[in-house]
Short mmCIF file of C-alpha atoms in Angstrom, two decimals:
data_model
loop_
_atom_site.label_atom_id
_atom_site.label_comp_id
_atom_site.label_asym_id
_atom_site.label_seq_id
_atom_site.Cartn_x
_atom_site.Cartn_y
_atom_site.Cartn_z
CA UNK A 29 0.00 0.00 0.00
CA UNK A 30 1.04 3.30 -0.75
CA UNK A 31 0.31 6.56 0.69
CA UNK A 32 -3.46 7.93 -0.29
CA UNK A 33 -4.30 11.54 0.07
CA UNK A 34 -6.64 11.79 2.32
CA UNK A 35 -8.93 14.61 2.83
CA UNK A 36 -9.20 16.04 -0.73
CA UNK A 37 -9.90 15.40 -4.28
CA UNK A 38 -6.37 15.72 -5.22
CA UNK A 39 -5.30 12.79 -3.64
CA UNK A 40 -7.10 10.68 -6.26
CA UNK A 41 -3.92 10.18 -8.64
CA UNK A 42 -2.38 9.08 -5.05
CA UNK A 43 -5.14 6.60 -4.02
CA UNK A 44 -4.82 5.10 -7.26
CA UNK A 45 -1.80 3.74 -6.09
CA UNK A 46 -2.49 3.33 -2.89
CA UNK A 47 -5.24 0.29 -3.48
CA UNK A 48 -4.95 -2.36 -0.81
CA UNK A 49 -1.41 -4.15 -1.03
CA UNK A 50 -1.40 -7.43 -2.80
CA UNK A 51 -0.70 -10.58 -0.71
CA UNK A 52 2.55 -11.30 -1.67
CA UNK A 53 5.82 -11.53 0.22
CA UNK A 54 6.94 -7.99 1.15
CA UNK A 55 10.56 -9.08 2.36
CA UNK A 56 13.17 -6.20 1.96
CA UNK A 57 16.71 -6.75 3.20
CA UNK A 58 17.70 -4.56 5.73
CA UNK A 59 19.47 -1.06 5.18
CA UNK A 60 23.05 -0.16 6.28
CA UNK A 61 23.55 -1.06 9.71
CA UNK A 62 24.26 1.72 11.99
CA UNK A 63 28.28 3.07 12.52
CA UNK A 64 30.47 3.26 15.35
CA UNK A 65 29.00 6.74 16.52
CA UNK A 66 25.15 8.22 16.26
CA UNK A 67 26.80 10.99 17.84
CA UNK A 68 25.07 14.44 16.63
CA UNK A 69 27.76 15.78 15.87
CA UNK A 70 29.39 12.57 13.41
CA UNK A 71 26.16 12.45 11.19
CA UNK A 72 26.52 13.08 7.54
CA UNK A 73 23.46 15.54 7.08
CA UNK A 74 22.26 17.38 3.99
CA UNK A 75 22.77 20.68 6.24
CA UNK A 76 25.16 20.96 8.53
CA UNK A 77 23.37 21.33 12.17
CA UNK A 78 19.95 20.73 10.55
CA UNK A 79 18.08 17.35 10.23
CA UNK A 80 16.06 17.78 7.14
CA UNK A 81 12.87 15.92 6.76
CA UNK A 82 10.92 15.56 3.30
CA UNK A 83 7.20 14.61 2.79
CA UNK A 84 4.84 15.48 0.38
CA UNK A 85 2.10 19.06 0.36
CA UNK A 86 -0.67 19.04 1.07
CA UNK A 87 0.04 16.78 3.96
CA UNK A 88 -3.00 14.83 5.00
CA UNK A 89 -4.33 14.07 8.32
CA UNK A 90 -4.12 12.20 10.20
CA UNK A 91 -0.36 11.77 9.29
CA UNK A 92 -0.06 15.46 9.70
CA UNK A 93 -2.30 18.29 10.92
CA UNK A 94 -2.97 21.19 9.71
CA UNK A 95 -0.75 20.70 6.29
CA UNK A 96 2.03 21.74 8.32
CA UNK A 97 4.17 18.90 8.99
CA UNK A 98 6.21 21.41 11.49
CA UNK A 99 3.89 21.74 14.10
CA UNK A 100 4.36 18.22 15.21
CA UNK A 101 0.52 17.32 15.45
CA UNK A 102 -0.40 14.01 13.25
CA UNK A 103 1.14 10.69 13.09
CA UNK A 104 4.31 11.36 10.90
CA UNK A 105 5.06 14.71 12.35
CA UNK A 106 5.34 13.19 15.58
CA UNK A 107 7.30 10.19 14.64
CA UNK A 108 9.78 12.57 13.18
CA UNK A 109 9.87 14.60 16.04
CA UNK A 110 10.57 12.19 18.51
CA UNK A 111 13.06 10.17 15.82
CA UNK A 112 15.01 13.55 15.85
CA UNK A 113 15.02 13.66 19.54
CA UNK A 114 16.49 10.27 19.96
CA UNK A 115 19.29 11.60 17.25
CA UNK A 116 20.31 14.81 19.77
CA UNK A 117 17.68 17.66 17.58
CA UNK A 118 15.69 19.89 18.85
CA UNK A 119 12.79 21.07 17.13
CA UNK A 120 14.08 23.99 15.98
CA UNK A 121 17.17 22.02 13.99
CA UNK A 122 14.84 20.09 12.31
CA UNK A 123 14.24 21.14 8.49
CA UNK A 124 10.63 20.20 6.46
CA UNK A 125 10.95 19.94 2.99
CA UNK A 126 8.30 19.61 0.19
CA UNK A 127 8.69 16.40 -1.75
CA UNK A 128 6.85 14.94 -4.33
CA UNK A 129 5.15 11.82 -3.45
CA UNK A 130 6.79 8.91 -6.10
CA UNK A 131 10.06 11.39 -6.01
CA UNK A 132 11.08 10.37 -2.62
CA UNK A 133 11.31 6.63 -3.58
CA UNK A 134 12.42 7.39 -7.24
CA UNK A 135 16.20 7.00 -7.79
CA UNK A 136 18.74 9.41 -7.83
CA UNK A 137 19.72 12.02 -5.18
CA UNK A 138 18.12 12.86 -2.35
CA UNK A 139 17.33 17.04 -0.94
CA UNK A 140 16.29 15.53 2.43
CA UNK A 141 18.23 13.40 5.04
CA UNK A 142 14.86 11.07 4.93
CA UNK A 143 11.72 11.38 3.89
CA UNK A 144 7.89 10.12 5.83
CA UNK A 145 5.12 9.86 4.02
CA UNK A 146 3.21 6.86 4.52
CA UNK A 147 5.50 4.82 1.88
CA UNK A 148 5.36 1.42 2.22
CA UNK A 149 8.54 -0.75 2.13
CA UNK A 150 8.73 -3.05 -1.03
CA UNK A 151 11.72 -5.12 -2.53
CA UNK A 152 11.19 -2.55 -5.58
CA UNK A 153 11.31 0.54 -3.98
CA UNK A 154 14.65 -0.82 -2.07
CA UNK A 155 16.43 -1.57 -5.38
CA UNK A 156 16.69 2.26 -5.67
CA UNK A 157 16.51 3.59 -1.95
CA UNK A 158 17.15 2.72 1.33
CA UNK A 159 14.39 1.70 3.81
CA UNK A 160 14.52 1.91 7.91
CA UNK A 161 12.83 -0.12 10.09
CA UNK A 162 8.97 -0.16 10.01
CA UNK A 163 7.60 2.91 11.94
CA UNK A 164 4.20 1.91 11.32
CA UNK A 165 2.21 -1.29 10.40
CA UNK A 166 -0.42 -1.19 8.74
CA UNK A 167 -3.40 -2.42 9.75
CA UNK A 168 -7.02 -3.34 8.35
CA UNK A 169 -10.12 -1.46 8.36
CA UNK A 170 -14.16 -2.01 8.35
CA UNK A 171 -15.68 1.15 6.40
CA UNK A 172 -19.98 1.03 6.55
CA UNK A 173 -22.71 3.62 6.10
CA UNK A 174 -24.36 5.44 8.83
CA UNK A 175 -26.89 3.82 10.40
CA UNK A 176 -26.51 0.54 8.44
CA UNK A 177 -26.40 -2.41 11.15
CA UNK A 178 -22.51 -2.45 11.41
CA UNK A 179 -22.44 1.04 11.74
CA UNK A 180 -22.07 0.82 15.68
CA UNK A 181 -20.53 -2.28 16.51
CA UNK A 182 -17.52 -2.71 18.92
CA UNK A 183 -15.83 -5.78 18.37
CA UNK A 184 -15.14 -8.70 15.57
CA UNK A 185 -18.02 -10.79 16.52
CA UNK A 186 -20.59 -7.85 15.58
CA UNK A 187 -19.88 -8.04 11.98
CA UNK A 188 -20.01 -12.25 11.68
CA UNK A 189 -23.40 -11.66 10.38
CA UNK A 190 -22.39 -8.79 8.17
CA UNK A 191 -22.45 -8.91 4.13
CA UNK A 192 -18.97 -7.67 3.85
CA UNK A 193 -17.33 -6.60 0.42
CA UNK A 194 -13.56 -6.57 -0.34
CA UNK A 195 -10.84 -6.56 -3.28
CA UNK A 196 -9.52 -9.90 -4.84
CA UNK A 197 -6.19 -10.78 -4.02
CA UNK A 198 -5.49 -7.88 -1.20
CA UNK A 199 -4.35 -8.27 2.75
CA UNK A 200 -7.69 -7.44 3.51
CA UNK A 201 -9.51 -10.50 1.59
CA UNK A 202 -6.92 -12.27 4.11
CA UNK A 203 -8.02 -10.78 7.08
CA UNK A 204 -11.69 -11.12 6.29
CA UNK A 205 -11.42 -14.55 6.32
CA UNK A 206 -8.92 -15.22 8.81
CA UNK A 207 -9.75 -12.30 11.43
CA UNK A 208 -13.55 -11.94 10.90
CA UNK A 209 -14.41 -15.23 9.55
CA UNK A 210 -18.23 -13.62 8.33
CA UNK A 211 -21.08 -16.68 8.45
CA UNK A 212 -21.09 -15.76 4.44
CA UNK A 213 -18.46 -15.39 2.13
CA UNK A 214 -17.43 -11.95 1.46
CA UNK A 215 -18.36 -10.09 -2.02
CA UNK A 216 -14.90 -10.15 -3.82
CA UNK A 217 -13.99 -7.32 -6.15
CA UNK A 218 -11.67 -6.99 -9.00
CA UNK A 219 -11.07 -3.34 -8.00
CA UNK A 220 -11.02 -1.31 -4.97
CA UNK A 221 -13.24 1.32 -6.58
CA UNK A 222 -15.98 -1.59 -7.12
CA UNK A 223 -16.22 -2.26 -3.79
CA UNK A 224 -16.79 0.81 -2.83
CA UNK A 225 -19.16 1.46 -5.21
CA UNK A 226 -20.87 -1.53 -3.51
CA UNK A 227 -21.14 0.44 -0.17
CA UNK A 228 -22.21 3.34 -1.75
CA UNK A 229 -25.11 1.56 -3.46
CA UNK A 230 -25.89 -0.45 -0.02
CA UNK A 231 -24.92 -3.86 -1.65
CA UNK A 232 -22.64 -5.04 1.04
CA UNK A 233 -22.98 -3.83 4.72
CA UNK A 234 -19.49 -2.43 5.01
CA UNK A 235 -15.86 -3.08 3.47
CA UNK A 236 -13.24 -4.04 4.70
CA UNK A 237 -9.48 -1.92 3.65
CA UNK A 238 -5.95 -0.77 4.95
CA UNK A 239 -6.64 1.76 7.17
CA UNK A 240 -4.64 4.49 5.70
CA UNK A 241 -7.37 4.09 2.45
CA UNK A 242 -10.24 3.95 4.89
CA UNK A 243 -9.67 7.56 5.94
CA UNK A 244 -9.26 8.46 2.02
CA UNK A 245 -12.47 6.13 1.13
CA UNK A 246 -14.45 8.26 4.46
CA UNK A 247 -13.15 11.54 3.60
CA UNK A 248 -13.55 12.10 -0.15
CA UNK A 249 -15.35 9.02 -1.55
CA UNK A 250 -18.31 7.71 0.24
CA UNK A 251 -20.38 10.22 1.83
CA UNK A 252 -22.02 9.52 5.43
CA UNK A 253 -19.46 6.84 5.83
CA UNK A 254 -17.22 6.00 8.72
CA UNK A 255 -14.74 3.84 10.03
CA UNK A 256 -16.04 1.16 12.16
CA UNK A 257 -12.62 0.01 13.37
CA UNK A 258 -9.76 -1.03 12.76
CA UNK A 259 -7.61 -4.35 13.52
CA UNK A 260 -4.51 -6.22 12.56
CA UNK A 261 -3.44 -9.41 10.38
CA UNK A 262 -2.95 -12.43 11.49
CA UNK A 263 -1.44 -13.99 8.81
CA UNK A 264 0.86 -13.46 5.41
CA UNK A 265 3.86 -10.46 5.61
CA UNK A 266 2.78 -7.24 7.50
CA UNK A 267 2.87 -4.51 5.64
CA UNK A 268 5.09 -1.43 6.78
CA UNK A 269 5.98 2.17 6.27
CA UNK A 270 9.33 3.15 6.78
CA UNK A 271 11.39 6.36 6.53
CA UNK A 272 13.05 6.45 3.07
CA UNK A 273 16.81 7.64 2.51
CA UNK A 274 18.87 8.35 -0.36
CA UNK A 275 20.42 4.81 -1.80
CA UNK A 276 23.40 4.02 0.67
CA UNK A 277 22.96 6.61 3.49
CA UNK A 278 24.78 6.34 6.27
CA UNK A 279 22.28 7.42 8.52
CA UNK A 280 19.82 4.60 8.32
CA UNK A 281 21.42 2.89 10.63
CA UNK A 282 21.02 5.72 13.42
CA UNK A 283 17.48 5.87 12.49
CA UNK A 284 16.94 2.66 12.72
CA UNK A 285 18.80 2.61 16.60
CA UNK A 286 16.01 5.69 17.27
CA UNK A 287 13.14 4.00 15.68
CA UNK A 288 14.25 0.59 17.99
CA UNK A 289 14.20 2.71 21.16
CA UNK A 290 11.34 4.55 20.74
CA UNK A 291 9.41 0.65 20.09
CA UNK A 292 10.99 -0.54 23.31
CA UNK A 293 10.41 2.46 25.35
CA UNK A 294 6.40 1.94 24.03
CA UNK A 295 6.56 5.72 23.18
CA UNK A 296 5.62 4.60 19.00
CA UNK A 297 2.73 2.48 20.47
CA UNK A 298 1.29 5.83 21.87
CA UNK A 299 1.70 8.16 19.01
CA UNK A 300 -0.22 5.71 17.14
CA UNK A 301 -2.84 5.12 19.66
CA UNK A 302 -3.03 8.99 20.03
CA UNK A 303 -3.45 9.69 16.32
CA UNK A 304 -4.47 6.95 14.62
CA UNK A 305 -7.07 5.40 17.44
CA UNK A 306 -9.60 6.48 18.68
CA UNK A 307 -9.34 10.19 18.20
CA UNK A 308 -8.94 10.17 14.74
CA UNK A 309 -12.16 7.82 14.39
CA UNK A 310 -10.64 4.21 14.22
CA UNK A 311 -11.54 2.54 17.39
CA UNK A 312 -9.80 -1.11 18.13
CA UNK A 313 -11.94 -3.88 17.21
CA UNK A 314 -10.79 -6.75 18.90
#
């Protein structure tokens, strides 16, 4: 899955990409492992003193707020923010700039030290740049109507009963059937866009997609639709955004030491809970 835009029509050319991500094995070899030092002060930065971060304008919620990845509101901005910290940066040596979505994973040179913006790692994409660690996994989504009969439910079990469509050969046909297990098999899709169409026309009680296209799919393409919930894989290669860098980089390593801590310290778990739970409308559905 790649990164949909997610409030406005102009992320269509995004979400077009940004379909559900095939089942198929995701496996990436790792980047450069981290040198000696992570010392501030022995980084090789595009600016010296400055830790310059790219991502793509407008930048959606809830991966940013505000379109202003700077404030340090939204999911990404405060990944960075607390990935800088654990390098030695303060806020105010931290750098934003505006890069193109498909340009930060294209090849060539790189105008940022690395770059977050909901790309997901694939064995493609790290032909041509380097990958960290997974910052975020992505996880699966139930999208209904309003006051249809799944609109309010709370848990797994509540949608066993439900009429559920989904795309063909996606994570989230998976899931269906090994999370959800519905009492009747799921309406399968070709395309994305069909089954949303099927919501839309009240064919199917809700569908089920990544998350990150569930806030697209709430925002700008189904009207009085919301997220039901959200909930994780149990099966097949999880899918995973991580911070992109500039093929070779020496500072993937350090970012990868950050990203580590911040997972062991529990401090990622709660950014995501805080901006991509609850409060930004995608209860747990366990």
């Amino acid at each position: 899955m790649v990164r949909p835009s997610m409030l406005l029509a102009l992320g269509a050319i995004a979400v077009a990409a940004v379909a559900c991500a095939p089942a198929s094995d995701t496996t990436v070899q790792a980047g450069p492992s981290a040198p000696a030092t992570c010392a501030k002060d022995q980084l090789t930065l595009k600016t010296a003193g400055k830790l310059t971060i790219g991502t793509d304008k407008p930048a959606y919620e809830p991966w940013f707020k505000d379109d202003a990845p700077a404030n340090g509101k939204g999911f990404e901005s405060a990944v960075a923010y607390a990935v800088a910290k654990q390098l030695g940066f303060g806020d105010s040596e931290v750098a934003w700039a505006t890069v193109k979505f498909d340009s930060a994973f294209a090849p060539g040179a790189k105008q940022f030290d690395f770059d977050l913006n909901q790309v997901s790692v694939t064995p493609d994409r790290a032909k041509v740049v380097d990958f960290s660690r997974g910052y975020y996994t992505v996880k699966q989504a139930v999208v209904a109507l309003d006051g249809s009969k799944v609109a309010a439910a709370t848990d797994l079990a509540a949608l066993k009963d439900a009429k559920i469509g989904v795309q063909v050969g996606t994570t989230s046909l998976q899931a269906v059937k090994d999370v959800i297990k519905p009492a009747a098999e799921p309406n399968v899709y070709n395309e994305q866009i069909d089954a949303v169409n099927a919501l839309k026309n009240k064919q199917v009680d809700a569908v089920v997609v990544d998350l990150p296209t569930a806030f697209y799919v709430t925002a700008a393409q189904v009207e009085n639709s919301k997220i039901v919930g959200q909930f994780g894989a149990v099966s097949g290669t999880p899918e995973v955004f991580g911070a992109v860098f500039e093929k070779g980089s020496p500072l993937v390593g350090c970012v990868n030491e950050a990203i580590d801590k911040l997972t062991s310290s529990g401090e990622l778990a709660a950014i995501e809970t805080e901006w991509l739970g609850s409060a930004a409308g995608a209860p747990e559905l366990k």
